[in-house]
CSV table of C-alpha atoms and ligand atoms in Angstrom, one decimal:
chain,number,residue,atom,x,y,z
A,1,UNK,CA,13.7,-2.5,-55.8
A,2,UNK,CA,15.4,-1.0,-52.9
A,3,UNK,CA,19.0,-1.1,-53.0
A,4,UNK,CA,20.9,-3.4,-50.6
A,5,UNK,CA,22.7,-0.9,-48.2
A,6,UNK,CA,25.6,-1.4,-45.8
A,7,UNK,CA,24.4,-2.2,-42.2
A,8,UNK,CA,26.0,0.9,-41.1
A,9,UNK,CA,24.1,3.4,-43.0
A,10,UNK,CA,21.4,4.4,-40.9
A,11,UNK,CA,17.7,3.9,-42.2
A,12,UNK,CA,16.1,7.4,-43.7
A,13,UNK,CA,12.7,7.6,-42.1
A,14,UNK,CA,9.4,9.5,-42.5
A,15,UNK,CA,6.8,9.4,-39.8
A,16,UNK,CA,3.1,9.4,-40.5
A,17,UNK,CA,0.4,10.2,-38.3
A,18,UNK,CA,-3.3,10.5,-38.5
A,19,UNK,CA,-5.5,13.0,-36.7
A,20,UNK,CA,-9.0,11.3,-36.3
A,21,UNK,CA,-12.0,11.8,-34.5
A,22,UNK,CA,-10.7,10.8,-31.0
A,23,UNK,CA,-7.2,12.7,-30.9
A,24,UNK,CA,-6.6,16.5,-30.7
A,25,UNK,CA,-3.9,18.0,-32.6
A,26,UNK,CA,-1.7,18.5,-29.3
A,27,UNK,CA,-2.2,14.6,-28.6
A,28,UNK,CA,-1.1,14.0,-32.0
A,29,UNK,CA,1.9,16.2,-32.0
A,30,UNK,CA,3.0,14.5,-28.5
A,31,UNK,CA,2.6,11.1,-29.9
A,32,UNK,CA,4.5,12.0,-33.3
A,33,UNK,CA,7.1,13.2,-31.0
A,34,UNK,CA,7.3,10.1,-29.0
A,35,UNK,CA,7.5,7.9,-32.4
A,36,UNK,CA,10.5,10.4,-33.3
A,37,UNK,CA,12.3,9.5,-30.2
A,38,UNK,CA,11.6,5.9,-30.7
A,39,UNK,CA,12.4,5.8,-34.2
A,40,UNK,CA,16.0,7.7,-33.5
A,41,UNK,CA,16.4,5.0,-30.6
A,42,UNK,CA,16.1,2.3,-33.4
A,43,UNK,CA,19.1,3.8,-35.2
A,44,UNK,CA,17.3,5.7,-37.9
A,45,UNK,CA,17.3,9.3,-39.1
A,46,UNK,CA,14.1,10.9,-39.2
A,47,UNK,CA,14.0,13.3,-42.2
A,48,UNK,CA,10.2,14.3,-42.4
A,49,UNK,CA,7.1,14.0,-40.4
A,50,UNK,CA,3.9,14.2,-42.0
A,51,UNK,CA,0.3,13.8,-40.8
A,52,UNK,CA,-3.4,13.8,-42.2
A,53,UNK,CA,-6.7,14.9,-40.9
A,54,UNK,CA,-9.3,12.0,-41.7
A,55,UNK,CA,-12.3,11.0,-39.5
A,56,UNK,CA,-11.6,7.3,-39.9
A,57,UNK,CA,-8.5,5.5,-41.4
A,58,UNK,CA,-8.5,4.2,-45.1
A,59,UNK,CA,-9.2,0.4,-45.2
A,60,UNK,CA,-6.6,-0.3,-47.8
A,61,UNK,CA,-4.0,2.4,-47.2
A,62,UNK,CA,-4.7,3.9,-43.9
A,63,UNK,CA,-3.9,7.6,-45.0
A,64,UNK,CA,-6.2,8.5,-48.2
A,65,UNK,CA,-5.0,8.1,-51.8
A,66,UNK,CA,-4.1,11.5,-52.4
A,67,UNK,CA,-1.8,11.3,-49.5
A,68,UNK,CA,-0.2,8.2,-50.5
A,69,UNK,CA,0.7,9.9,-53.9
A,70,UNK,CA,2.1,13.1,-52.3
A,71,UNK,CA,4.2,10.9,-50.1
A,72,UNK,CA,5.6,9.0,-52.9
A,73,UNK,CA,7.2,12.4,-54.3
A,74,UNK,CA,8.4,13.1,-51.0
A,75,UNK,CA,10.0,9.7,-50.4
A,76,UNK,CA,11.6,10.0,-53.9
A,77,UNK,CA,12.8,13.1,-53.2
A,78,UNK,CA,14.2,12.8,-49.8
A,79,UNK,CA,15.4,9.1,-50.7
A,80,UNK,CA,13.4,7.6,-47.8
A,81,UNK,CA,14.0,4.1,-47.0
A,82,UNK,CA,11.4,3.4,-44.0
A,83,UNK,CA,8.2,4.8,-43.5
A,84,UNK,CA,6.7,4.5,-39.8
A,85,UNK,CA,3.3,5.0,-38.9
A,86,UNK,CA,2.2,6.1,-35.5
A,87,UNK,CA,-0.8,3.7,-35.0
A,88,UNK,CA,-1.1,0.0,-36.0
A,89,UNK,CA,-1.6,-1.0,-39.6
A,90,UNK,CA,-3.3,-4.3,-40.9
A,91,UNK,CA,-1.0,-6.5,-42.5
A,92,UNK,CA,-2.9,-5.5,-45.9
A,93,UNK,CA,-2.2,-1.9,-45.3
A,94,UNK,CA,1.5,-2.6,-45.0
A,95,UNK,CA,1.4,-4.9,-48.1
A,96,UNK,CA,-0.4,-2.0,-50.3
A,97,UNK,CA,1.7,1.0,-49.0
A,98,UNK,CA,4.8,-1.1,-49.5
A,99,UNK,CA,3.5,-1.9,-53.1
A,100,UNK,CA,2.9,1.8,-53.5
A,101,UNK,CA,6.1,3.0,-52.4
A,102,UNK,CA,8.6,0.3,-52.7
A,103,UNK,CA,10.1,1.0,-49.0
A,104,UNK,CA,9.6,-0.7,-45.7
A,105,UNK,CA,6.5,0.3,-43.9
A,106,UNK,CA,6.3,-0.4,-40.1
A,107,UNK,CA,3.9,0.7,-37.4
A,108,UNK,CA,4.5,1.8,-33.8
A,109,UNK,CA,4.5,-1.8,-32.7
A,110,UNK,CA,7.2,-2.8,-35.4
A,111,UNK,CA,9.8,-0.1,-34.1
A,112,UNK,CA,9.2,-0.9,-30.5
A,113,UNK,CA,9.8,-4.9,-31.3
A,114,UNK,CA,12.9,-3.6,-33.3
A,115,UNK,CA,14.1,-1.7,-30.4
A,116,UNK,CA,13.5,-4.4,-28.1
A,117,UNK,CA,15.1,-6.9,-30.2
A,118,UNK,CA,18.4,-4.7,-30.5
A,119,UNK,CA,18.5,-4.2,-26.3
A,120,UNK,CA,17.7,-7.6,-25.6
A,121,UNK,CA,20.6,-9.2,-23.6
A,122,UNK,CA,19.5,-12.1,-21.4
A,123,UNK,CA,18.5,-15.4,-23.0
A,124,UNK,CA,15.0,-14.8,-21.4
A,125,UNK,CA,14.6,-11.4,-23.2
A,126,UNK,CA,15.8,-12.7,-26.2
A,127,UNK,CA,13.4,-15.5,-26.6
A,128,UNK,CA,10.6,-13.3,-25.5
A,129,UNK,CA,11.5,-10.6,-28.3
A,130,UNK,CA,11.8,-13.2,-30.8
A,131,UNK,CA,8.7,-14.7,-30.0
A,132,UNK,CA,6.8,-11.4,-30.3
A,133,UNK,CA,8.5,-10.4,-33.4
A,134,UNK,CA,7.6,-13.7,-35.2
A,135,UNK,CA,4.0,-13.5,-34.0
A,136,UNK,CA,3.8,-9.7,-35.2
A,137,UNK,CA,5.5,-10.7,-38.8
A,138,UNK,CA,3.8,-13.9,-39.7
A,139,UNK,CA,0.7,-12.2,-41.0
A,140,UNK,CA,2.9,-9.3,-42.7
A,141,UNK,CA,5.4,-11.4,-44.3
A,142,UNK,CA,5.4,-10.0,-48.0
A,143,UNK,CA,7.7,-10.0,-51.1
A,144,UNK,CA,9.4,-6.9,-49.9
A,145,UNK,CA,10.1,-8.4,-46.4
A,146,UNK,CA,11.6,-11.6,-47.8
A,147,UNK,CA,13.9,-9.5,-50.2
A,148,UNK,CA,14.8,-7.4,-47.7
A,149,UNK,CA,15.6,-9.9,-45.1
A,150,UNK,CA,18.4,-11.0,-47.2
A,151,UNK,CA,20.5,-7.8,-46.4
A,152,UNK,CA,22.1,-7.7,-42.8
A,153,UNK,CA,20.6,-5.3,-40.6
A,154,UNK,CA,18.1,-2.5,-41.4
A,155,UNK,CA,15.2,-1.9,-39.2
A,156,UNK,CA,12.4,-4.4,-39.3
A,157,UNK,CA,14.9,-7.3,-40.4
A,158,UNK,CA,16.6,-7.8,-37.3
A,159,UNK,CA,16.3,-10.2,-34.6
A,160,UNK,CA,14.2,-13.1,-35.7
A,161,UNK,CA,17.4,-14.6,-36.8
A,162,UNK,CA,18.1,-13.7,-40.7
A,163,UNK,CA,17.5,-17.2,-41.6
A,164,UNK,CA,14.2,-17.3,-40.2
A,165,UNK,CA,12.8,-14.3,-42.3
A,166,UNK,CA,13.5,-15.9,-45.6
A,167,UNK,CA,12.0,-19.1,-45.0
A,168,UNK,CA,8.4,-19.5,-45.3
A,169,UNK,CA,5.6,-19.1,-42.9
A,170,UNK,CA,5.7,-23.0,-42.1
A,171,UNK,CA,9.3,-22.6,-40.5
A,172,UNK,CA,8.0,-19.6,-38.7
A,173,UNK,CA,5.3,-21.3,-37.1
A,174,UNK,CA,7.6,-24.1,-36.0
A,175,UNK,CA,10.0,-21.6,-34.9
A,176,UNK,CA,7.1,-19.9,-32.6
A,177,UNK,CA,6.5,-23.4,-31.0
A,178,UNK,CA,10.1,-24.2,-30.2
A,179,UNK,CA,10.4,-20.5,-28.6
A,180,UNK,CA,7.0,-21.0,-26.7
A,181,UNK,CA,8.4,-24.3,-25.3
A,182,UNK,CA,11.7,-22.7,-24.4
A,183,UNK,CA,10.0,-19.8,-22.6
A,184,UNK,CA,8.1,-22.3,-20.5
A,185,UNK,CA,11.1,-23.8,-19.5
A,186,UNK,CA,12.7,-20.6,-18.5
A,187,UNK,CA,9.5,-19.4,-16.7
A,188,UNK,CA,9.7,-22.7,-14.7
A,189,UNK,CA,13.3,-22.1,-13.9
A,190,UNK,CA,12.6,-18.7,-12.8
A,191,UNK,CA,9.9,-19.6,-10.5
A,192,UNK,CA,12.0,-22.3,-8.9
A,193,UNK,CA,14.6,-19.7,-8.3
A,194,UNK,CA,12.0,-17.5,-6.9
A,195,UNK,CA,10.9,-20.1,-4.4
A,196,UNK,CA,14.4,-20.9,-3.1
A,197,UNK,CA,14.7,-17.2,-2.5
A,198,UNK,CA,14.1,-16.1,1.0
A,199,UNK,CA,10.8,-14.8,1.7
A,200,UNK,CA,11.2,-10.9,2.2
A,201,UNK,CA,8.8,-7.9,1.5
A,202,UNK,CA,8.9,-7.5,-2.2
A,203,UNK,CA,8.6,-4.0,-3.9
A,204,UNK,CA,8.5,-3.7,-7.7
A,205,UNK,CA,9.1,-0.2,-9.6
A,206,UNK,CA,6.8,0.4,-12.5
A,207,UNK,CA,6.3,3.2,-14.7
A,208,UNK,CA,6.4,4.7,-18.2
A,209,UNK,CA,9.9,4.4,-19.9
A,210,UNK,CA,12.3,7.1,-19.2
A,211,UNK,CA,10.5,7.9,-15.8
A,212,UNK,CA,13.5,7.2,-13.6
A,213,UNK,CA,13.1,3.8,-12.2
A,214,UNK,CA,16.3,2.4,-12.6
A,215,UNK,CA,17.8,5.7,-11.3
A,216,UNK,CA,15.5,5.2,-8.2
A,217,UNK,CA,16.7,1.6,-7.9
A,218,UNK,CA,20.3,2.9,-7.8
A,219,UNK,CA,19.2,5.4,-5.2
A,220,UNK,CA,17.5,2.8,-3.2
A,221,UNK,CA,19.9,0.0,-3.4
A,222,UNK,CA,23.1,1.7,-4.3
A,223,UNK,CA,23.3,-1.0,-7.1
A,224,UNK,CA,24.9,-0.5,-10.4
A,225,UNK,CA,22.2,-0.4,-12.8
A,226,UNK,CA,22.0,0.8,-16.4
A,227,UNK,CA,20.6,4.6,-16.4
A,228,UNK,CA,20.1,6.2,-19.8
A,229,UNK,CA,18.3,8.8,-21.3
A,230,UNK,CA,16.5,6.7,-24.0
A,231,UNK,CA,13.7,4.7,-24.0
A,232,UNK,CA,13.7,1.0,-23.1
A,233,UNK,CA,17.1,1.2,-21.3
A,234,UNK,CA,15.9,-1.6,-19.1
A,235,UNK,CA,14.5,-4.8,-20.7
A,236,UNK,CA,15.4,-7.2,-18.1
A,237,UNK,CA,14.3,-7.5,-14.5
A,238,UNK,CA,16.9,-7.0,-11.9
A,239,UNK,CA,16.3,-7.7,-8.3
A,240,UNK,CA,18.4,-6.1,-5.5
A,241,UNK,CA,18.2,-6.1,-1.7
A,242,UNK,CA,17.7,-2.9,0.2
A,243,UNK,CA,16.7,-2.0,3.9
A,244,UNK,CA,13.7,-0.6,5.1
A,245,UNK,CA,14.0,2.3,7.8
A,246,UNK,CA,13.1,-0.2,10.3
A,247,UNK,CA,16.3,-2.2,9.4
A,248,UNK,CA,14.6,-5.1,7.8
A,249,UNK,CA,15.7,-6.1,4.4
A,250,UNK,CA,13.6,-6.3,1.6
A,251,UNK,CA,13.9,-6.9,-2.4
A,252,UNK,CA,13.2,-4.3,-5.1
A,253,UNK,CA,12.8,-5.0,-8.7
A,254,UNK,CA,13.3,-2.7,-11.8
A,255,UNK,CA,11.9,-4.0,-15.0
A,256,UNK,CA,10.8,-2.9,-18.5
A,257,UNK,CA,9.0,0.3,-18.8
A,258,UNK,CA,5.8,0.8,-20.1
A,259,UNK,CA,4.6,2.7,-23.4
A,260,UNK,CA,1.3,3.6,-25.2
A,261,UNK,CA,0.4,1.3,-27.9
A,262,UNK,CA,2.8,-1.4,-26.7
A,263,UNK,CA,2.5,-4.2,-29.0
A,264,UNK,CA,0.1,-6.8,-27.5
A,265,UNK,CA,2.4,-9.8,-28.3
A,266,UNK,CA,5.1,-8.1,-26.6
A,267,UNK,CA,3.2,-7.5,-23.2
A,268,UNK,CA,2.3,-11.3,-23.5
A,269,UNK,CA,5.7,-12.7,-23.8
A,270,UNK,CA,7.1,-10.2,-21.4
A,271,UNK,CA,5.1,-12.0,-18.8
A,272,UNK,CA,7.5,-13.8,-17.4
A,273,UNK,CA,10.0,-10.7,-17.0
A,274,UNK,CA,7.0,-8.9,-15.3
A,275,UNK,CA,6.4,-11.9,-13.2
A,276,UNK,CA,8.4,-9.8,-10.4
A,277,UNK,CA,5.9,-7.0,-10.4
A,278,UNK,CA,2.9,-9.3,-10.7
A,279,UNK,CA,4.2,-11.1,-7.4
A,280,UNK,CA,5.4,-8.0,-5.6
A,281,UNK,CA,3.6,-7.1,-2.3
A,282,UNK,CA,3.7,-3.4,-3.2
A,283,UNK,CA,4.1,-1.7,-6.6
A,284,UNK,CA,6.1,1.6,-6.9
A,285,UNK,CA,4.4,3.8,-9.6
A,286,UNK,CA,7.3,6.0,-10.9
A,287,UNK,CA,6.1,9.2,-12.8
A,288,UNK,CA,8.6,11.6,-14.5
A,289,UNK,CA,6.4,14.8,-13.3
A,290,UNK,CA,8.6,17.0,-15.8
A,291,UNK,CA,7.2,15.3,-18.7
A,292,UNK,CA,4.5,17.6,-20.5
A,293,UNK,CA,2.4,14.4,-21.0
A,294,UNK,CA,2.8,12.8,-17.5
A,295,UNK,CA,-0.9,12.4,-17.0
A,296,UNK,CA,-1.6,10.4,-20.2
A,297,UNK,CA,1.7,8.3,-19.1
A,298,UNK,CA,0.0,7.5,-15.7
A,299,UNK,CA,-3.0,6.4,-17.5
A,300,UNK,CA,-1.1,4.1,-19.9
A,301,UNK,CA,0.8,2.7,-16.8
A,302,UNK,CA,-2.6,2.1,-15.0
A,303,UNK,CA,-4.1,0.4,-18.1
A,304,UNK,CA,-0.9,-1.9,-18.5
A,305,UNK,CA,-1.1,-2.8,-14.9
A,306,UNK,CA,-4.7,-3.7,-15.5
A,307,UNK,CA,-3.8,-5.9,-18.6
A,308,UNK,CA,-1.5,-7.5,-16.1
A,309,UNK,CA,-4.0,-8.1,-13.7
A,310,UNK,CA,-2.4,-6.3,-10.8
A,311,UNK,CA,-4.0,-2.6,-10.9
A,312,UNK,CA,-5.5,-3.2,-7.7
A,313,UNK,CA,-2.2,-4.0,-6.0
A,314,UNK,CA,-1.1,-1.6,-3.2
A,315,UNK,CA,0.6,1.1,-4.8
A,316,UNK,CA,2.9,4.1,-3.7
A,317,UNK,CA,2.8,6.7,-6.0
A,318,UNK,CA,6.1,8.6,-6.6
A,319,UNK,CA,6.7,11.7,-8.7
A,320,UNK,CA,9.9,11.9,-9.9
A,321,UNK,CA,12.1,14.8,-11.2
A,322,UNK,CA,10.8,17.2,-9.1
A,323,UNK,CA,14.3,19.0,-9.3
A,324,UNK,CA,13.2,20.1,-13.0
A,325,UNK,CA,10.3,22.2,-11.7
A,326,UNK,CA,10.5,25.1,-9.6
A,327,UNK,CA,9.4,24.5,-6.1
A,328,UNK,CA,6.3,26.8,-6.4
A,329,UNK,CA,5.0,25.0,-9.6
A,330,UNK,CA,1.2,25.2,-9.8
A,331,UNK,CA,1.6,21.7,-11.3
A,332,UNK,CA,3.2,20.4,-8.1
A,333,UNK,CA,0.7,22.2,-5.9
A,334,UNK,CA,-2.1,20.6,-7.9
A,335,UNK,CA,-0.6,17.3,-7.4
A,336,UNK,CA,0.0,17.7,-4.0
A,337,UNK,CA,-3.8,18.1,-3.2
A,338,UNK,CA,-4.7,15.5,-5.7
A,339,UNK,CA,-2.6,12.8,-4.3
A,340,UNK,CA,-1.9,13.7,-0.9
A,341,UNK,CA,-0.3,9.8,-0.3
A,342,UNK,CA,2.3,10.6,-3.4
A,343,UNK,CA,5.8,11.1,-2.6
A,344,UNK,CA,7.6,13.8,-4.4
A,345,UNK,CA,11.4,12.9,-5.2
A,346,UNK,CA,14.2,13.4,-7.2
A,347,UNK,CA,16.1,9.9,-7.8
A,348,UNK,CA,18.9,11.5,-9.3
A,349,UNK,CA,19.5,14.6,-6.5
A,350,UNK,CA,18.4,12.2,-3.6
A,351,UNK,CA,15.6,14.3,-2.6
A,352,UNK,CA,13.0,13.0,-0.3
A,353,UNK,CA,14.4,9.1,-0.7
A,354,UNK,CA,14.0,8.5,2.9
A,355,UNK,CA,10.6,9.9,3.1
A,356,UNK,CA,10.0,7.5,0.2
A,357,UNK,CA,11.4,4.8,2.2
A,358,UNK,CA,9.5,5.4,5.2
A,359,UNK,CA,6.1,5.3,2.9
A,360,UNK,CA,7.2,1.9,1.6
A,361,UNK,CA,7.6,0.6,4.8
A,362,UNK,CA,4.2,1.9,6.1
A,363,UNK,CA,2.5,0.7,2.9
A,364,UNK,CA,3.8,-2.8,3.1
A,365,UNK,CA,2.9,-2.9,6.9
A,366,UNK,CA,-0.6,-1.9,6.2
A,367,UNK,CA,-1.3,-4.9,4.2
A,368,UNK,CA,0.8,-7.4,6.2
A,369,UNK,CA,0.6,-8.6,9.6
A,370,UNK,CA,2.7,-9.6,12.5
A,371,UNK,CA,2.1,-13.1,14.0
A,372,UNK,CA,3.7,-15.0,16.6
A,373,UNK,CA,4.0,-18.9,17.3
A,374,UNK,CA,5.1,-21.2,19.9
A,375,UNK,CA,6.3,-24.4,18.2
A,376,UNK,CA,6.7,-27.3,20.6
A,377,UNK,CA,10.1,-28.6,20.6
A,378,UNK,CA,8.8,-31.8,18.7
A,379,UNK,CA,7.3,-29.7,16.1
A,380,UNK,CA,10.1,-27.8,15.0
A,381,UNK,CA,9.9,-29.1,11.7
A,382,UNK,CA,7.1,-26.6,10.9
A,383,UNK,CA,9.6,-24.0,11.4
A,384,UNK,CA,10.5,-24.3,7.7
A,385,UNK,CA,7.2,-23.4,6.5
A,386,UNK,CA,6.8,-20.7,8.6
A,387,UNK,CA,10.4,-19.2,7.3
A,388,UNK,CA,9.2,-19.4,3.6
A,389,UNK,CA,5.5,-17.8,4.6
A,390,UNK,CA,7.2,-14.8,5.8
A,391,UNK,CA,10.0,-12.8,7.2
A,392,UNK,CA,11.1,-14.0,10.6
A,393,UNK,CA,11.6,-11.1,12.9
A,394,UNK,CA,12.5,-13.1,16.1
A,395,UNK,CA,13.3,-16.7,17.4
A,396,UNK,CA,13.5,-17.3,21.1
A,397,UNK,CA,13.6,-20.4,22.9
A,398,UNK,CA,11.2,-20.6,25.7
A,399,UNK,CA,10.4,-23.4,28.2
A,400,UNK,CA,7.3,-24.8,26.2
A,401,UNK,CA,8.9,-24.2,22.7
A,402,UNK,CA,10.7,-21.8,20.4
A,403,UNK,CA,9.0,-18.7,19.8
A,404,UNK,CA,8.6,-17.5,16.4
A,405,UNK,CA,7.5,-14.0,15.3
A,406,UNK,CA,7.0,-13.1,11.6
A,407,UNK,CA,5.8,-10.5,9.4
A,408,UNK,CA,3.7,-11.8,6.2
A,409,UNK,CA,1.2,-10.9,3.8
A,410,UNK,CA,-2.4,-10.6,5.3
A,411,UNK,CA,-3.6,-13.5,2.8
A,412,UNK,CA,-0.7,-15.8,4.3
A,413,UNK,CA,-1.5,-14.6,8.0
A,414,UNK,CA,-4.9,-16.0,7.7
A,415,UNK,CA,-3.9,-19.3,6.3
A,416,UNK,CA,-1.2,-19.8,8.7
A,417,UNK,CA,-3.7,-18.9,11.6
A,418,UNK,CA,-5.9,-21.4,10.4
A,419,UNK,CA,-3.4,-24.2,10.0
A,420,UNK,CA,-1.2,-23.8,13.2
A,421,UNK,CA,-4.3,-22.3,15.4
A,422,UNK,CA,-3.3,-24.4,18.6
A,423,UNK,CA,0.3,-23.0,18.2
A,424,UNK,CA,-0.7,-19.3,17.8
A,425,UNK,CA,0.8,-16.9,20.7
A,426,UNK,CA,-1.9,-14.6,21.6
A,427,UNK,CA,-1.1,-10.9,20.2
A,428,UNK,CA,-1.8,-9.2,23.5
A,429,UNK,CA,0.5,-11.4,25.2
A,430,UNK,CA,3.5,-10.2,22.7
A,431,UNK,CA,3.1,-6.9,23.8
A,432,UNK,CA,3.1,-7.4,27.5
B,1,GTP,N1,16.4,15.9,-13.8
B,1,GTP,C1,16.4,14.6,-13.2
B,1,GTP,N2,16.6,13.5,-14.3
B,1,GTP,C2,16.2,12.2,-13.7
B,1,GTP,C3,15.9,11.9,-12.6
B,1,GTP,N3,15.7,10.6,-12.4
B,1,GTP,C4,16.0,10.0,-13.4
B,1,GTP,N4,16.3,11.2,-14.4
B,1,GTP,C5,16.9,10.8,-15.8
B,1,GTP,O1,16.1,10.3,-16.6
B,1,GTP,C6,16.6,9.5,-17.7
B,1,GTP,C7,15.9,8.1,-17.6
B,1,GTP,O2,16.2,7.5,-16.2
B,1,GTP,P1,16.1,5.9,-16.2
B,1,GTP,O3,16.2,5.6,-14.7
B,1,GTP,O4,16.9,5.0,-17.1
B,1,GTP,O5,14.7,5.7,-16.6
B,1,GTP,P2,13.8,4.3,-16.8
B,1,GTP,O6,12.5,4.4,-15.8
B,1,GTP,O7,14.7,3.0,-16.0
B,1,GTP,O8,13.8,4.0,-18.2
B,1,GTP,P3,13.6,2.9,-18.8
B,1,GTP,O9,14.6,1.6,-18.5
B,1,GTP,O10,14.0,3.3,-20.1
B,1,GTP,O11,12.2,2.4,-18.9
B,1,GTP,C8,18.2,9.4,-17.2
B,1,GTP,O12,18.8,10.3,-18.2
B,1,GTP,C9,18.2,9.7,-15.8
B,1,GTP,O13,19.5,10.4,-15.8
B,1,GTP,C10,15.5,12.9,-11.5
B,1,GTP,O14,15.2,12.9,-10.5
B,1,GTP,N5,16.0,14.3,-11.9
B,2,MG,MG1,15.3,1.4,-16.7
């Protein structure tokens, strides 16, 4: 039996990776390094890293039997309390390994869930994380988990409420239902808040965790948002106003960063937090170009956007942290020709921020349109609809009615032109 430790004593972790058919040695090293950052972020000490080459994982124990034995000795010798695998384990594999080693076993998803649980601040984030944790944990409930849940703290046992863990599956299922209902309520409230909000151009920052999204948010909006050199500094969505170069106000949202092998339960339950990105007019994809694996990061982000069904939204690609590379770096040269539309910035040093703002305006205008209506004075009630459909650029009393000029997304424009056909003010007249 593992001994009950004081919560302030950090877990002593061993990380395990598998070099299988579809990975290269470099990829594995990069993944394990990222896992190490994650495990450290979760508050554990990393004492050893081990990997095994195998064409496919072992069904029962993921790594081979011999490796299980070898690691058992290491675990005892180093006083390891937690083993973290870089890939997803089946509930049965977790059970078998925990039985063999008598320490807690987690996979990447488990660690990410733990970090999210630690960082969640708002009610919405807390509900989302607890929901994801319970769904992840339900099939993995085992003797060791239930035993460990009696101690306070410790990785893998936090978050879902220490009381829930020691109860049985039936209680967990009931809790899941309760949380799902609660989340539905929160989603409805959020939607209502959004409806009440004025209709402004909406931009959403997306990107791999630690890419510099929050730093850019600060640079663009002068908002005081949390910036930290750690993974998942931001969990909640912040929305702030800023001004496009033309002077018109717009909204920018900053949200949770993406990561490879993000637990699907987490993406599902963070849908409401990600709603700002899902409903934005333009996405701003921030890439940390100084990271050696930035190309894989870009791929992960694209895949995550695809899961959210927003991969085809107009997107401005932003290569950040250029201050970390020499100006004549071959990477930058390559990227400039590969992505001629991208903007190269340093959010921290404020380099090329104005250029980025100009690009945001151009891209937004590229998929929105300007419309004008003359509303007869007897039809002024329609003004409200126009106001919520787009951004009012001009309002002027003419002899025949009220001239209203607005900019709105193309799809909305098409609808408005159909609906209020007789009040449309011809575009040609407008410029005259
Ligand atoms: N050198 C340099 N560092 C930067 C730049 N932009 C951001 N950083 C640093 O990168 C780290 C991460 O920045 P954040 O803005 O918190 O990143 P994020 O994308 O919001 O990260 P998450 O919220 O964790 O997903 C911080 O230490 C920043 O100071 C930049 O342009 N240059
Ligand atoms: Mg952030």
